Coordinates of N, CA and C in Angstrom, one line a residue:
X1 N 0.8 -1.1 -0.3 CA -0.1 -0.4 0.0 C 1.3 1.4 0.0
X2 N 0.6 2.2 -1.3 CA 1.6 3.6 -0.5 C 1.0 4.7 0.1
X3 N 1.2 5.3 -0.2 CA 1.1 6.4 1.3 C -0.4 7.3 0.7
X4 N -0.4 7.7 -0.3 CA -1.6 8.1 -1.3 C -2.7 7.6 -0.5
X5 N -2.6 6.2 -1.4 CA -4.2 4.8 -0.6 C -3.7 5.2 0.8
X6 N -2.7 4.7 1.5 CA -3.0 5.3 3.0 C -4.4 6.7 3.6
X7 N -3.9 7.9 2.9 CA -4.1 8.6 3.9 C -5.7 9.0 3.1
X8 N -5.7 8.0 1.5 CA -7.4 7.8 1.4 C -8.7 6.7 1.4
X9 N -7.9 6.4 1.9 CA -8.4 4.4 2.3 C -8.8 4.8 4.0
X10 N -7.5 4.7 4.8 CA -7.7 4.1 6.0 C -7.1 6.1 6.9
X11 N -6.7 7.4 6.2 CA -7.1 8.1 7.7 C -8.4 8.4 7.2
X12 N -9.0 8.0 6.5 CA -10.5 8.8 6.9 C -11.0 8.1 8.0
X13 N -10.5 7.3 8.2 CA -11.3 6.3 9.2 C -10.9 6.9 11.0
X14 N -10.0 7.6 10.5 CA -9.8 8.1 12.1 C -10.3 8.9 13.1
X15 N -11.7 9.6 12.0 CA -13.4 10.5 13.0 C -13.6 8.8 13.6
X16 N -14.1 8.0 12.9 CA -14.9 6.6 13.2 C -13.9 6.0 14.5
X17 N -12.8 5.6 13.9 CA -12.5 5.1 15.4 C -11.7 5.8 16.9
X18 N -11.6 7.2 17.1 CA -11.9 8.0 17.5 C -12.6 7.9 18.5
X19 N -13.9 8.0 18.1 CA -15.5 7.8 18.5 C -15.5 6.6 19.6
X20 N -15.5 6.4 18.5 CA -15.2 4.3 19.6 C -14.6 4.1 20.6
X21 N -13.0 4.5 20.1 CA -12.0 4.9 21.3 C -13.0 5.3 22.3
X22 N -13.5 6.5 21.9 CA -14.1 7.4 23.1 C -14.9 7.1 23.8
X23 N -15.6 6.1 23.2 CA -17.0 5.6 24.0 C -16.4 4.7 24.8
X24 N -15.5 3.9 24.2 CA -14.8 2.6 25.8 C -14.6 3.3 26.0
X25 N -13.5 4.4 26.7 CA -12.3 5.0 27.2 C -13.5 6.0 28.2
X26 N -14.3 6.4 27.7 CA -14.8 7.6 28.3 C -13.5 8.7 28.7
X27 N -12.0 9.1 27.4 CA -11.8 10.0 28.0 C -10.7 10.4 26.9
X28 N -10.5 11.4 26.5 CA -10.5 12.0 25.4 C -9.0 12.3 25.0
X29 N -8.3 12.5 26.1 CA -6.5 11.9 25.8 C -6.1 9.7 25.7
X30 N -6.9 9.5 26.2 CA -7.0 7.5 25.7 C -7.1 7.1 24.6
X31 N -8.2 8.2 24.2 CA -8.5 7.2 23.1 C -8.2 9.0 21.6
X32 N -7.6 9.5 21.8 CA -6.8 10.0 21.4 C -5.5 9.0 20.8
X33 N -4.8 8.7 21.9 CA -3.6 7.2 22.2 C -4.5 6.4 21.1
X34 N -4.8 6.1 21.6 CA -6.4 4.5 21.4 C -5.6 4.7 19.6
X35 N -6.6 5.8 18.9 CA -6.3 6.3 17.9 C -5.6 6.7 16.7
X36 N -4.5 6.6 18.4 CA -2.8 6.7 16.9 C -2.3 5.6 16.8
X37 N -2.2 5.2 18.0 CA -1.2 3.2 18.1 C -2.5 2.7 17.0
X38 N -3.6 2.8 16.7 CA -4.7 2.1 15.8 C -3.8 2.1 14.9
X39 N -4.0 3.4 14.3 CA -3.1 3.8 12.8 C -1.8 3.4 12.5
X40 N -1.3 3.6 13.6 CA 0.1 2.7 13.6 C 0.3 1.8 13.2
X41 N -0.9 0.8 13.7 CA -0.7 0.2 13.3 C -1.4 -1.4 11.7
X42 N -1.8 -0.6 11.7 CA -2.6 -0.3 10.4 C -1.6 -0.8 9.4
X43 N -1.2 0.7 10.0 CA 0.6 1.4 8.7 C 1.8 0.0 8.7
X44 N 1.9 -0.1 9.5 CA 2.5 -1.2 9.7 C 2.8 -2.7 9.4
X45 N 1.1 -2.9 9.0 CA 0.6 -4.0 8.5 C 0.1 -3.6 7.2
X46 N 0.3 -2.9 7.1 CA -0.4 -2.4 5.1 C 0.3 -3.2 4.0
X47 N 1.0 -3.8 4.5 CA 1.3 -5.1 2.8 C 0.1 -5.9 2.9
X48 N -0.3 -6.4 4.3 CA -1.6 -7.0 4.4 C -2.6 -6.4 3.9
X49 N -3.2 -5.2 3.9 CA -3.9 -4.9 3.8 C -5.3 -5.8 2.9
X50 N -4.3 -5.4 1.7 CA -5.0 -6.1 0.0 C -5.4 -7.8 0.6
X51 N -5.5 -8.7 2.0 CA -6.4 -9.7 1.6 C -7.3 -9.2 2.8
X52 N -7.1 -8.1 4.1 CA -9.2 -7.4 3.9 C -9.6 -6.5 3.4
X53 N -10.4 -7.5 3.6 CA -12.5 -7.5 3.0 C -13.1 -6.1 3.6
X54 N -12.9 -5.9 5.1 CA -13.6 -4.8 5.1 C -12.9 -4.0 6.1
X55 N -12.0 -3.5 5.6 CA -11.0 -2.2 6.5 C -11.6 -1.2 7.7
X56 N -12.7 -0.8 7.6 CA -13.2 0.0 8.1 C -14.0 -1.2 10.0
X57 N -14.8 -2.4 9.7 CA -14.6 -3.6 10.4 C -13.3 -3.7 10.9
X58 N -12.3 -3.9 10.1 CA -10.9 -4.4 11.2 C -10.2 -3.3 11.6
X59 N -10.5 -2.4 11.8 CA -10.1 -1.0 12.3 C -10.5 -0.4 13.7
X60 N -12.1 -1.0 13.2 CA -12.6 -1.0 14.7 C -12.7 -2.4 15.6
X61 N -12.6 -3.4 14.9 CA -12.1 -4.0 16.1 C -10.7 -4.1 16.5
X62 N -10.1 -3.4 15.7 CA -8.4 -3.0 15.9 C -8.0 -2.4 17.4
X63 N -9.0 -1.4 17.6 CA -9.6 -0.4 18.5 C -10.0 -0.8 19.2
X64 N -10.5 -2.0 19.1 CA -11.5 -2.7 20.7 C -10.8 -3.3 21.2
X65 N -9.6 -4.0 20.4 CA -9.0 -4.9 21.2 C -7.9 -3.9 22.0
X66 N -7.5 -2.5 21.0 CA -6.8 -1.7 22.2 C -7.1 -1.2 23.3
X67 N -8.5 -0.6 23.0 CA -9.0 0.0 23.8 C -9.6 -1.6 26.0
X68 N -9.6 -2.3 25.1 CA -10.0 -3.5 26.6 C -8.9 -4.0 26.7
X69 N -6.8 -3.6 26.1 CA -6.1 -3.8 26.8 C -6.1 -3.1 27.4
X70 N -6.5 -2.2 27.1 CA -5.8 -0.5 28.0 C -7.1 -0.2 29.3
X71 N -7.6 -1.0 29.5 CA -9.2 -0.9 30.3 C -8.9 -1.8 30.8
X72 N -8.2 -3.3 30.6 CA -8.0 -4.2 31.2 C -6.1 -3.7 32.5
X73 N -5.4 -3.7 31.5 CA -3.9 -2.7 32.6 C -4.9 -2.0 33.5
X74 N -5.6 -1.4 33.4 CA -6.3 -0.5 34.6 C -6.8 -1.1 35.6
X75 N -7.3 -1.9 35.1 CA -8.2 -2.8 36.1 C -8.9 -2.5 36.6
X76 N -10.1 -1.6 35.2 CA -11.1 -1.4 35.3 C -12.3 -1.8 34.8
X77 N -12.9 -2.8 34.8 CA -13.9 -3.8 34.2 C -14.6 -3.3 33.2
X78 N -15.1 -1.8 34.0 CA -16.2 -1.6 32.6 C -15.7 -0.3 32.3
X79 N -16.4 0.4 30.7 CA -16.1 0.6 30.2 C -17.7 2.4 30.3
X80 N -17.8 3.0 30.0 CA -19.2 3.7 29.9 C -19.6 4.9 28.7
X81 N -19.9 5.4 28.2 CA -20.9 5.7 27.1 C -20.8 7.3 28.0
X82 N -20.4 7.8 26.7 CA -20.5 9.4 27.4 C -20.2 9.9 26.2
X83 N -21.2 10.2 25.3 CA -21.8 10.8 24.6 C -22.6 12.2 25.1
X84 N -22.6 12.6 23.4 CA -23.8 14.4 23.8 C -24.5 13.8 23.6
X85 N -25.7 12.8 24.5 CA -26.9 12.7 24.1 C -27.7 13.8 23.8
X86 N -27.2 15.2 24.5 CA -28.2 15.9 25.0 C -28.5 16.7 23.9
X87 N -28.6 16.6 22.8 CA -28.8 18.1 21.9 C -29.8 18.7 21.9
X88 N -30.0 19.2 22.7 CA -31.6 19.8 22.7 C -31.8 21.0 22.0
X89 N -33.3 20.3 21.6 CA -33.8 21.6 21.0 C -34.4 22.0 21.8
X90 N -34.7 22.3 23.2 CA -36.3 22.7 23.7 C -35.8 23.5 24.2
X91 N -35.8 24.9 24.1 CA -36.2 25.8 24.7 C -36.3 26.5 25.8
X92 N -37.9 26.0 26.6 CA -37.5 26.8 27.7 C -36.9 25.9 29.4
X93 N -36.2 26.2 30.6 CA -35.6 25.6 31.0 C -35.9 24.2 31.2
X94 N -37.3 24.4 32.1 CA -38.5 23.0 32.2 C -37.9 21.8 31.3
X95 N -37.6 22.5 30.3 CA -37.7 21.0 28.3 C -36.4 20.9 28.9
X96 N -35.5 22.2 29.1 CA -34.0 21.5 29.2 C -33.7 20.5 30.2
X97 N -34.4 20.9 31.3 CA -34.1 19.9 32.6 C -34.4 18.5 32.0
X98 N -36.2 18.5 31.9 CA -36.5 17.2 31.0 C -35.5 16.6 30.3
X99 N -35.2 17.3 29.3 CA -33.9 16.1 28.1 C -32.7 15.6 28.6
X100 N -32.2 16.8 29.7 CA -30.8 16.6 30.3 C -30.7 15.7 31.1
X101 N -32.7 15.4 32.0 CA -32.9 14.2 33.2 C -32.9 12.6 32.4
X102 N -33.9 13.1 31.0 CA -34.0 11.6 30.3 C -32.5 11.1 29.3
X103 N -32.2 12.2 29.1 CA -29.9 11.9 29.0 C -30.0 11.6 30.3
X104 N -29.0 12.0 31.3 CA -29.1 11.0 32.6 C -29.5 9.8 32.6
X105 N -30.8 9.4 32.7 CA -31.7 8.2 32.9 C -30.6 7.3 31.8
X106 N -30.5 7.8 29.9 CA -30.3 6.5 29.2 C -29.0 5.9 29.3
X107 N -28.1 7.3 30.1 CA -27.1 6.7 30.6 C -26.7 5.8 31.1
X108 N -27.5 6.3 32.4 CA -27.7 5.1 32.6 C -27.8 3.3 33.1
X109 N -29.0 3.6 32.3 CA -29.1 2.3 31.5 C -27.9 1.4 30.7
X110 N -27.6 2.6 29.6 CA -26.4 1.8 28.7 C -25.4 0.9 30.0
X111 N -25.2 2.5 30.1 CA -23.9 1.2 31.8 C -24.9 0.0 32.1
X112 N -25.3 -0.3 32.3 CA -26.5 -1.6 32.8 C -26.0 -2.4 32.6
X113 N -26.3 -2.3 30.8 CA -26.1 -3.2 29.9 C -25.1 -4.1 29.6
X114 N -25.1 -5.4 29.4 CA -23.3 -5.9 29.5 C -22.6 -5.7 28.1
X115 N -21.4 -5.6 28.0 CA -20.5 -5.5 27.5 C -20.8 -5.0 25.7
X116 N -21.4 -6.3 25.2 CA -22.0 -6.6 23.7 C -22.4 -5.9 23.5
X117 N -23.7 -6.0 24.2 CA -24.5 -5.5 23.8 C -24.7 -3.8 23.4
X118 N -23.6 -3.5 24.7 CA -23.5 -2.2 24.5 C -23.1 -1.3 23.5
X119 N -21.6 -2.9 23.0 CA -21.4 -2.1 21.9 C -21.7 -1.8 20.5
X120 N -22.9 -3.1 21.1 CA -23.7 -3.3 20.0 C -24.0 -2.1 18.9
X121 N -25.0 -2.0 20.5 CA -26.3 -0.5 20.6 C -25.2 0.3 20.2
X122 N -24.5 0.8 20.4 CA -23.4 1.9 20.0 C -23.0 2.3 18.3
X123 N -23.0 0.5 18.1 CA -22.3 1.0 17.1 C -23.5 1.0 15.9
X124 N -24.0 0.8 16.7 CA -25.9 0.5 15.6 C -26.2 2.4 15.2
X125 N -26.8 2.5 16.8 CA -27.4 4.1 17.2 C -26.3 5.2 16.8
X126 N -24.9 5.1 17.1 CA -24.0 6.2 17.2 C -23.5 6.1 16.1
X127 N -23.1 5.2 15.1 CA -22.7 4.7 14.3 C -22.7 4.8 13.3
X128 N -24.0 4.1 13.6 CA -24.9 4.1 11.8 C -24.4 2.7 11.3
X129 N -23.6 2.3 12.2 CA -23.7 0.4 11.7 C -24.3 0.2 11.0
X130 N -24.4 -1.1 10.1 CA -25.0 -2.1 9.4 C -25.1 -3.4 10.6
X131 N -26.1 -4.5 10.2 CA -25.6 -5.6 11.1 C -24.5 -6.3 10.4
X132 N -24.4 -5.9 9.6 CA -23.0 -7.0 9.0 C -22.1 -6.1 9.6
X133 N -22.0 -4.8 9.4 CA -20.4 -4.2 9.3 C -20.3 -4.4 11.2
X134 N -21.3 -4.3 12.1 CA -21.0 -5.1 13.8 C -20.1 -6.2 13.7
X135 N -20.9 -6.9 13.2 CA -21.0 -8.1 13.2 C -19.4 -8.9 12.7
X136 N -18.9 -8.1 11.7 CA -17.4 -8.8 11.6 C -16.5 -7.6 12.4
X137 N -16.9 -6.1 13.0 CA -15.9 -5.4 14.0 C -15.9 -6.2 14.6
X138 N -16.9 -7.2 15.7 CA -17.0 -7.7 17.0 C -17.2 -8.8 16.8
X139 N -17.1 -9.8 15.6 CA -16.3 -11.1 15.2 C -17.8 -11.7 16.6
X140 N -19.0 -11.4 16.0 CA -20.6 -12.3 15.3 C -20.7 -12.7 14.2
X141 N -21.5 -13.6 14.9 CA -23.0 -14.2 13.9 C -23.8 -12.5 13.6
X142 N -24.5 -12.2 12.9 CA -25.0 -11.5 12.2 C -26.0 -11.2 12.8
X143 N -26.7 -13.1 12.9 CA -27.8 -12.9 13.7 C -27.9 -12.8 15.7
X144 N -26.5 -12.9 15.9 CA -26.2 -12.3 17.2 C -26.0 -10.8 17.2
X145 N -25.6 -10.1 16.9 CA -25.6 -8.3 17.0 C -27.1 -8.6 16.5
X146 N -28.0 -9.2 15.7 CA -29.7 -9.1 16.3 C -30.1 -9.5 17.6
X147 N -29.9 -10.1 17.7 CA -29.9 -10.4 19.3 C -29.9 -9.6 20.8
X148 N -28.3 -9.0 20.3 CA -27.8 -8.2 21.4 C -28.9 -7.0 21.1
X149 N -28.9 -6.5 20.3 CA -29.3 -5.4 19.7 C -30.5 -5.5 20.4
X150 N -31.7 -6.6 20.2 CA -33.3 -5.9 20.3 C -33.1 -6.4 21.8
X151 N -31.9 -7.6 22.8 CA -31.7 -7.2 24.1 C -31.5 -6.4 24.9
X152 N -30.6 -5.1 23.8 CA -29.9 -4.1 24.5 C -31.6 -2.6 24.3
X153 N -32.9 -3.0 23.6 CA -33.5 -1.9 22.9 C -34.9 -2.6 23.7
X154 N -34.6 -3.7 24.6 CA -36.2 -3.7 25.3 C -35.5 -3.7 26.5
X155 N -34.0 -3.9 27.1 CA -33.8 -3.4 28.2 C -34.6 -1.8 28.5
X156 N -33.4 -1.1 27.5 CA -33.9 0.7 27.5 C -35.0 0.0 27.3
X157 N -35.6 0.3 26.6 CA -37.8 0.3 26.7 C -38.6 -0.6 28.0
X158 N -37.6 -0.9 28.3 CA -38.9 -1.7 29.9 C -38.8 -0.5 31.3
X159 N -37.3 -0.1 31.2 CA -37.0 0.7 32.2 C -37.4 1.6 31.6
X160 N -37.4 2.7 30.8 CA -38.5 3.7 30.6 C -39.7 3.7 30.3
X161 N -40.0 2.4 30.2 CA -41.5 2.6 30.7 C -42.2 2.4 32.1
X162 N -41.0 1.7 32.7 CA -41.4 1.6 34.1 C -40.9 3.1 35.2
X163 N -40.1 4.0 34.0 CA -39.8 5.1 34.9 C -40.9 6.1 34.6
X164 N -41.6 6.3 33.5 CA -42.5 7.1 33.6 C -44.4 6.7 33.2
X165 N -44.1 4.9 34.2 CA -45.6 4.9 34.9 C -45.6 4.9 36.1
X166 N -44.1 5.3 37.0 CA -43.6 5.3 38.2 C -43.8 3.7 38.4
X167 N -43.9 3.0 38.1 CA -44.1 1.8 38.6 C -45.1 1.0 39.0
X168 N -46.5 2.1 38.0 CA -47.9 2.0 38.0 C -48.1 0.8 36.4
X169 N -49.4 -0.3 37.1 CA -49.5 -0.1 35.4 C -50.8 0.2 35.6
X170 N -51.0 0.8 34.5 CA -52.9 1.1 34.6 C -53.7 0.1 33.1
X171 N -55.0 -0.3 33.8 CA -55.2 -1.2 32.5 C -55.4 -2.3 32.4

């Protein structure tokens, strides 16, 4: 692979790599470090890139492994979602407070999900990956991706319904 090819095909992946690393590590500096390490690793393996079918999925897989290694080395068993989900279009302070509260509630729910469900949910809803891309990134069968996503959505929906019903069932 030439430098030009690397710049055209691999460097545009730095943004999804960074976002995924930030999602997993919840630390901007660590995410930047991991992004740089991933890009270096891909450069070092540039001769093998012709054999890689989906370069984006391969890059996300490398990112995931680097993040998990970093988490493991710090003995942090869990990572958390730190996405800015509250890009509110509300105008009143009350509406802003409601959106902020709902965002915090969803973030807390996502933290309770098992790691694979959380990763699948993130890649699908925040990165817009297809089931196939997620499967390739996380080394999962496409049907398992659908199952994990369904379980995550069901958990979040059920929890939100319970919150809004205040634990009371009517009808």
